[in-house]
Amino acid sequence: MKQRSSTKISLKWIPFLCISFFILGTVFSNRLWIPTIFNDCDTKKKPATDNDENGEVLKTHEAIESLDKSFAMLQIKLAPPGSSQKMKNSDATGAVSTLAGIDSPRKKAFMVIGINTAFSSRRRRDSIRETWMPQGEKLVRLEREKGIIIRFIIGHSATSDSILDRAIDSEDAQHKDFLRLEHVEGYHELSAKTKTYICTAVANWDAEFYVKVDDDVHVNLGKLAALLGRYRSKPMAYIGCMKSGPVLSKKSVKYHEPEYWKFGEEGNKYFRHATGQIYAISKDLANYVAANQHILHKYANEDVSLGSWFIGLEVQHLNIKSMCCGTPPDCELKAKAGNACAASFDWSCSGICRSVEKIKIVHQRCGEGDAVIWSALF
């Protein structure tokens, strides 16, 4: 009798135990409330089987793994220069080999000025050395006291150890004012050269600004330094004379754009970008170019390429007219009014016309004076 009584009592708890286990199973399996992750957009939901759910979970896991890999690749591509990451040369035209394996700290600087030049431009280089670019001990002092680095930037010829390369080596031994690039020289390779220059400069100097100027442009160093000094608080500064010229589709014209179709209908203009005679970019923008050099597209025109690299970024386009004054009388009148120009050239020639002879006249009539740079505060 006692055994039967015990059995009856235990049987009373069976419904409660069943309900309890049902609730616990629902909570831990999530099958009652959580719908299938990947489902058609039908309002009618089909009951999911165990095999369906296992398949969807596997798909989700694979998607997460794919996202993790993509995120890791982005971290590598966007890693700042100077990190322990090794950048390898995978560009046959000369991606920056000097960026590979840099363990020593870069030299601090205020600005790096790269003067774009060519093998045939020896007389232009000499005219700059005789006018606005300090020489010898003064060049070294400018780096030491003012943090201003000035170098002629040039790559190498298509033929190894050619007479052209040896001539530059000899000239550099005399003046010590070149920055040699891992780049094959050519007029139609200016976009690649600009990218290589920025990457090489970033690899060698930790500067606040990086400037590119052509070798037929006159520069007042003190004015340029003071001007850039105003924008130290703007980490994403893109500085120059902003323009938006027409996209030229005809092959017979100068500055023809082979990829004109990317810019819409015929007759459209480019996006706003700094003219190529002279411009400056801040440290953060230069680091961005260096870190992403292998995935930045190059257009036919170098200044367009640079402007395209910053589209989609929170960049401040600073349109500075002082960086594109005309030659006398324009720059002379401004100099006499106490507002010397940072840079001067002729728009009609995309530089100073007959610069070898004329740049000396521009320097005499529009130059700020050799002493200004040494007393400039920035």
XYZ file of C-alpha atoms in Angstrom:
378
model
C 0.000 0.000 0.000
C 2.822 2.336 0.796
C 4.456 1.676 -2.568
C 1.207 2.381 -4.489
C 0.727 5.648 -2.558
C 4.268 6.735 -3.421
C 3.655 5.987 -7.080
C 0.474 8.013 -7.183
C 2.193 10.997 -5.606
C 5.056 10.958 -8.113
C 2.631 10.688 -11.035
C 1.070 13.989 -10.036
C 4.310 15.815 -10.856
C 4.716 14.421 -14.335
C 2.727 17.210 -16.154
C 4.673 19.905 -14.321
C 7.974 18.242 -15.141
C 7.016 17.991 -18.820
C 6.107 21.669 -19.002
C 9.334 22.646 -17.218
C 11.515 20.630 -19.600
C 9.640 22.078 -22.585
C 10.282 25.639 -21.419
C 13.960 24.946 -20.709
C 14.382 23.328 -24.117
C 12.812 26.344 -25.794
C 15.084 28.785 -23.988
C 18.303 26.947 -24.717
C 17.587 25.974 -28.318
C 16.068 29.339 -29.406
C 13.977 27.418 -31.909
C 10.637 28.814 -30.885
C 11.321 32.544 -31.160
C 14.368 33.067 -33.415
C 13.572 32.864 -37.155
C 15.946 31.494 -39.755
C 18.692 34.023 -40.588
C 18.549 33.725 -44.358
C 14.971 33.524 -45.565
C 12.935 34.638 -48.525
C 11.026 37.858 -48.129
C 7.703 35.986 -48.088
C 5.255 36.797 -45.346
C 4.603 33.067 -44.969
C 7.354 31.337 -43.003
C 8.041 27.669 -43.615
C 8.877 25.596 -40.559
C 12.632 25.103 -40.356
C 14.081 21.634 -40.077
C 17.254 20.716 -38.211
C 19.150 20.324 -41.497
C 17.986 23.754 -42.716
C 19.104 25.436 -39.515
C 22.481 23.700 -39.526
C 23.028 24.841 -43.108
C 22.137 28.434 -42.319
C 24.417 28.438 -39.266
C 27.269 27.168 -41.451
C 26.618 29.902 -44.019
C 26.625 32.534 -41.277
C 29.894 31.195 -39.879
C 31.510 31.300 -43.327
C 30.244 34.864 -43.896
C 31.757 35.971 -40.578
C 35.089 34.374 -41.483
C 35.042 36.163 -44.851
C 34.342 39.498 -43.165
C 37.172 38.880 -40.692
C 39.593 38.274 -43.569
C 38.406 41.394 -45.400
C 38.806 43.478 -42.257
C 42.312 42.119 -41.704
C 43.270 43.048 -45.276
C 41.947 46.572 -44.791
C 43.994 46.911 -41.617
C 47.111 45.944 -43.539
C 46.401 48.352 -46.415
C 45.552 51.246 -44.116
C 48.426 50.698 -41.694
C 50.375 53.972 -41.231
C 53.871 54.232 -42.721
C 56.666 53.660 -40.252
C 54.916 50.700 -38.597
C 56.535 47.307 -38.407
C 54.705 46.234 -41.533
C 56.983 45.453 -44.487
C 55.863 47.068 -47.718
C 56.989 45.037 -50.696
C 57.674 46.248 -54.170
C 54.997 44.682 -56.359
C 54.758 47.433 -58.973
C 56.907 46.853 -62.050
C 57.090 50.588 -62.719
C 58.768 51.245 -59.410
C 56.670 51.181 -56.276
C 58.706 52.407 -53.368
C 61.363 49.909 -52.426
C 62.703 52.220 -49.716
C 59.545 51.640 -47.689
C 60.440 48.021 -47.133
C 61.913 47.105 -43.781
C 62.176 50.547 -42.236
C 62.909 50.078 -38.557
C 64.798 53.285 -37.761
C 62.784 56.389 -36.856
C 62.245 58.929 -39.609
C 63.697 62.418 -39.365
C 61.306 65.099 -38.141
C 60.706 68.016 -40.506
C 58.337 70.912 -41.061
C 58.003 70.443 -44.806
C 59.571 68.433 -47.597
C 59.728 70.154 -50.981
C 60.214 67.892 -53.981
C 61.157 69.710 -57.187
C 60.017 67.624 -60.135
C 62.727 67.523 -62.779
C 63.888 65.502 -65.798
C 67.193 64.275 -67.205
C 67.220 67.043 -69.812
C 66.575 69.850 -67.311
C 70.094 70.510 -65.983
C 69.899 74.214 -66.906
C 66.559 74.573 -65.143
C 68.009 73.025 -61.998
C 70.996 75.344 -62.106
C 68.698 78.367 -62.516
C 66.800 77.348 -59.374
C 70.059 76.827 -57.477
C 71.085 80.344 -58.491
C 67.794 81.893 -57.331
C 65.434 80.600 -54.637
C 67.037 77.303 -53.518
C 69.835 77.570 -50.906
C 73.039 75.695 -51.655
C 75.755 73.876 -49.756
C 75.947 74.667 -46.056
C 72.874 76.904 -46.268
C 70.811 73.945 -47.492
C 72.025 71.846 -44.560
C 71.341 74.703 -42.152
C 67.826 75.113 -43.552
C 67.120 71.496 -42.697
C 68.699 71.694 -39.259
C 67.261 75.022 -38.090
C 63.982 75.308 -39.977
C 63.066 71.705 -40.741
C 62.738 72.456 -44.461
C 63.949 69.734 -46.812
C 64.424 70.626 -50.504
C 65.339 68.022 -53.105
C 65.171 67.617 -56.867
C 63.172 64.435 -57.457
C 64.069 62.129 -60.316
C 63.890 58.428 -61.096
C 66.118 56.462 -63.424
C 66.215 55.669 -67.130
C 64.825 52.519 -68.709
C 68.386 51.327 -69.361
C 70.349 50.321 -66.286
C 73.397 52.483 -65.497
C 72.886 54.621 -68.588
C 74.758 57.834 -69.364
C 71.687 59.747 -68.137
C 71.809 58.069 -64.732
C 75.540 58.600 -64.424
C 75.115 62.296 -65.234
C 72.603 62.667 -62.372
C 74.925 60.738 -60.040
C 77.727 63.158 -60.884
C 75.488 66.194 -60.399
C 74.258 64.855 -57.066
C 77.794 64.251 -55.880
C 78.489 67.919 -56.558
C 75.351 69.482 -55.047
C 73.879 66.775 -52.780
C 70.337 67.955 -53.490
C 68.633 64.988 -55.187
C 66.084 62.461 -53.999
C 66.386 59.442 -56.298
C 63.179 57.494 -56.855
C 62.526 53.873 -57.793
C 60.723 55.034 -60.902
C 61.316 54.903 -64.664
C 61.261 58.456 -66.029
C 58.770 59.386 -68.749
C 56.339 62.236 -69.408
C 53.344 59.899 -69.400
C 54.408 58.469 -66.046
C 54.041 61.647 -63.990
C 51.163 60.261 -61.920
C 53.267 57.261 -60.930
C 56.219 59.538 -60.204
C 54.164 61.758 -57.894
C 52.914 58.729 -55.993
C 56.451 57.364 -55.695
C 57.770 60.739 -54.532
C 55.167 60.999 -51.762
C 55.853 57.453 -50.614
C 59.624 57.950 -50.645
C 59.400 61.274 -48.806
C 57.120 59.756 -46.165
C 59.569 56.872 -45.736
C 62.474 59.253 -45.114
C 60.941 62.188 -43.246
C 58.155 62.606 -40.727
C 57.061 66.021 -41.985
C 53.992 68.133 -41.308
C 53.632 68.985 -45.006
C 54.800 67.518 -48.304
C 55.126 69.872 -51.261
C 55.585 69.160 -54.956
C 56.719 71.930 -57.294
C 57.838 71.913 -60.925
C 61.336 73.022 -61.904
C 60.039 76.030 -63.862
C 58.260 77.698 -60.931
C 59.627 80.444 -58.659
C 59.104 79.972 -54.924
C 59.472 82.327 -51.975
C 60.403 79.908 -49.200
C 59.621 82.219 -46.288
C 56.170 83.031 -47.632
C 55.402 79.386 -48.381
C 56.529 78.250 -44.927
C 54.486 80.945 -43.169
C 51.457 80.100 -45.285
C 51.601 76.381 -44.491
C 52.214 77.147 -40.829
C 48.693 78.568 -40.601
C 47.219 75.172 -41.422
C 49.036 73.027 -38.896
C 45.747 72.459 -37.080
C 44.143 70.980 -40.217
C 45.254 67.332 -40.439
C 43.552 66.693 -43.800
C 44.710 69.782 -45.690
C 45.049 69.771 -49.485
C 46.587 73.130 -50.363
C 47.061 74.857 -53.711
C 45.276 76.725 -56.463
C 42.121 74.740 -57.027
C 40.771 74.395 -60.552
C 38.266 72.334 -62.521
C 39.250 72.197 -66.176
C 37.470 70.406 -69.029
C 37.933 66.682 -69.596
C 39.590 66.470 -73.014
C 38.481 63.434 -75.016
C 40.267 64.134 -78.320
C 43.541 62.261 -78.698
C 45.160 65.047 -80.707
C 45.070 67.650 -77.918
C 47.484 68.204 -75.047
C 46.348 66.810 -71.681
C 44.142 64.243 -73.426
C 42.283 62.051 -70.932
C 42.014 58.437 -72.230
C 39.504 57.625 -69.485
C 37.269 60.588 -70.324
C 34.183 58.337 -70.297
C 34.468 57.978 -66.517
C 33.627 61.651 -66.081
C 30.206 61.544 -67.685
C 28.989 63.272 -70.802
C 31.316 64.934 -73.304
C 32.103 68.500 -72.267
C 32.065 67.750 -68.533
C 34.697 69.119 -66.187
C 37.009 67.416 -63.721
C 36.323 67.468 -60.015
C 38.033 70.295 -58.113
C 41.763 69.694 -57.655
C 44.984 71.640 -57.143
C 46.906 72.696 -60.233
C 50.041 70.633 -60.733
C 52.672 73.411 -60.795
C 52.783 73.482 -56.991
C 50.688 72.039 -54.178
C 51.054 70.813 -50.606
C 49.401 68.036 -48.644
C 49.358 67.438 -44.901
C 51.013 64.540 -43.115
C 47.821 62.498 -42.799
C 47.084 62.710 -46.522
C 50.661 61.784 -47.416
C 50.491 58.798 -45.056
C 47.225 57.757 -46.682
C 48.843 57.787 -50.143
C 51.853 55.828 -48.892
C 49.739 53.199 -47.137
C 47.408 52.691 -50.116
C 49.823 53.220 -53.002
C 49.059 49.893 -54.707
C 45.300 50.492 -54.975
C 45.257 54.171 -55.990
C 44.284 54.672 -59.623
C 46.461 56.805 -61.917
C 44.876 59.048 -64.530
C 46.782 60.519 -67.465
C 47.218 63.908 -65.752
C 49.185 63.957 -62.534
C 47.245 66.706 -60.756
C 43.947 64.965 -61.580
C 45.310 61.712 -60.155
C 46.261 63.357 -56.871
C 42.855 65.000 -56.555
C 41.099 61.702 -57.290
C 42.941 59.949 -54.454
C 41.274 62.241 -51.925
C 37.700 61.909 -53.171
C 35.611 60.274 -50.487
C 37.895 61.474 -47.675
C 37.144 64.296 -45.248
C 39.668 66.530 -47.012
C 39.828 70.308 -46.704
C 40.474 71.838 -50.123
C 42.298 75.107 -49.437
C 42.353 77.403 -52.465
C 45.399 79.655 -51.951
C 45.853 82.206 -54.742
C 49.255 83.226 -53.395
C 50.549 79.903 -54.710
C 49.765 80.735 -58.335
C 50.709 84.363 -58.950
C 51.704 85.418 -62.426
C 55.167 86.588 -63.364
C 55.950 90.363 -63.446
C 54.149 92.645 -63.333
C 51.643 90.574 -61.302
C 53.944 89.202 -58.602
C 56.011 92.418 -58.599
C 53.013 94.607 -57.758
C 52.050 92.260 -54.921
C 55.592 92.225 -53.581
C 55.748 96.027 -53.552
C 52.448 96.084 -51.685
C 54.026 93.946 -48.981
C 52.217 90.773 -50.007
C 54.881 88.648 -51.680
C 53.654 85.569 -53.483
C 54.454 82.050 -52.355
C 54.908 80.917 -55.962
C 54.874 82.494 -59.427
C 54.592 81.117 -62.958
C 52.907 81.741 -66.316
C 49.615 79.945 -66.801
C 50.085 80.046 -70.573
C 53.230 77.911 -70.301
C 52.177 75.852 -67.255
C 55.310 77.268 -65.673
C 57.587 80.230 -66.235
C 57.972 80.707 -69.984
C 61.654 80.284 -70.955
C 62.319 79.720 -67.270
C 66.102 79.337 -67.511
C 66.443 83.007 -68.463
C 63.284 84.471 -66.965
C 63.331 82.941 -63.459
C 66.255 85.199 -62.541
C 64.178 88.245 -63.481
C 61.247 86.934 -61.463
C 63.545 86.400 -58.487
C 64.934 89.922 -58.704
C 61.556 91.622 -59.014
C 59.316 89.310 -56.973
C 61.694 87.611 -54.551
C 61.161 88.135 -50.830
C 64.891 88.461 -50.107
C 67.279 85.759 -48.959
C 67.082 86.791 -45.282
C 63.308 86.279 -44.939
C 63.374 82.522 -44.580
C 65.822 82.690 -41.674
C 63.661 85.107 -39.691
C 60.337 83.526 -40.631
C 58.235 82.169 -37.771
C 56.055 79.170 -38.435
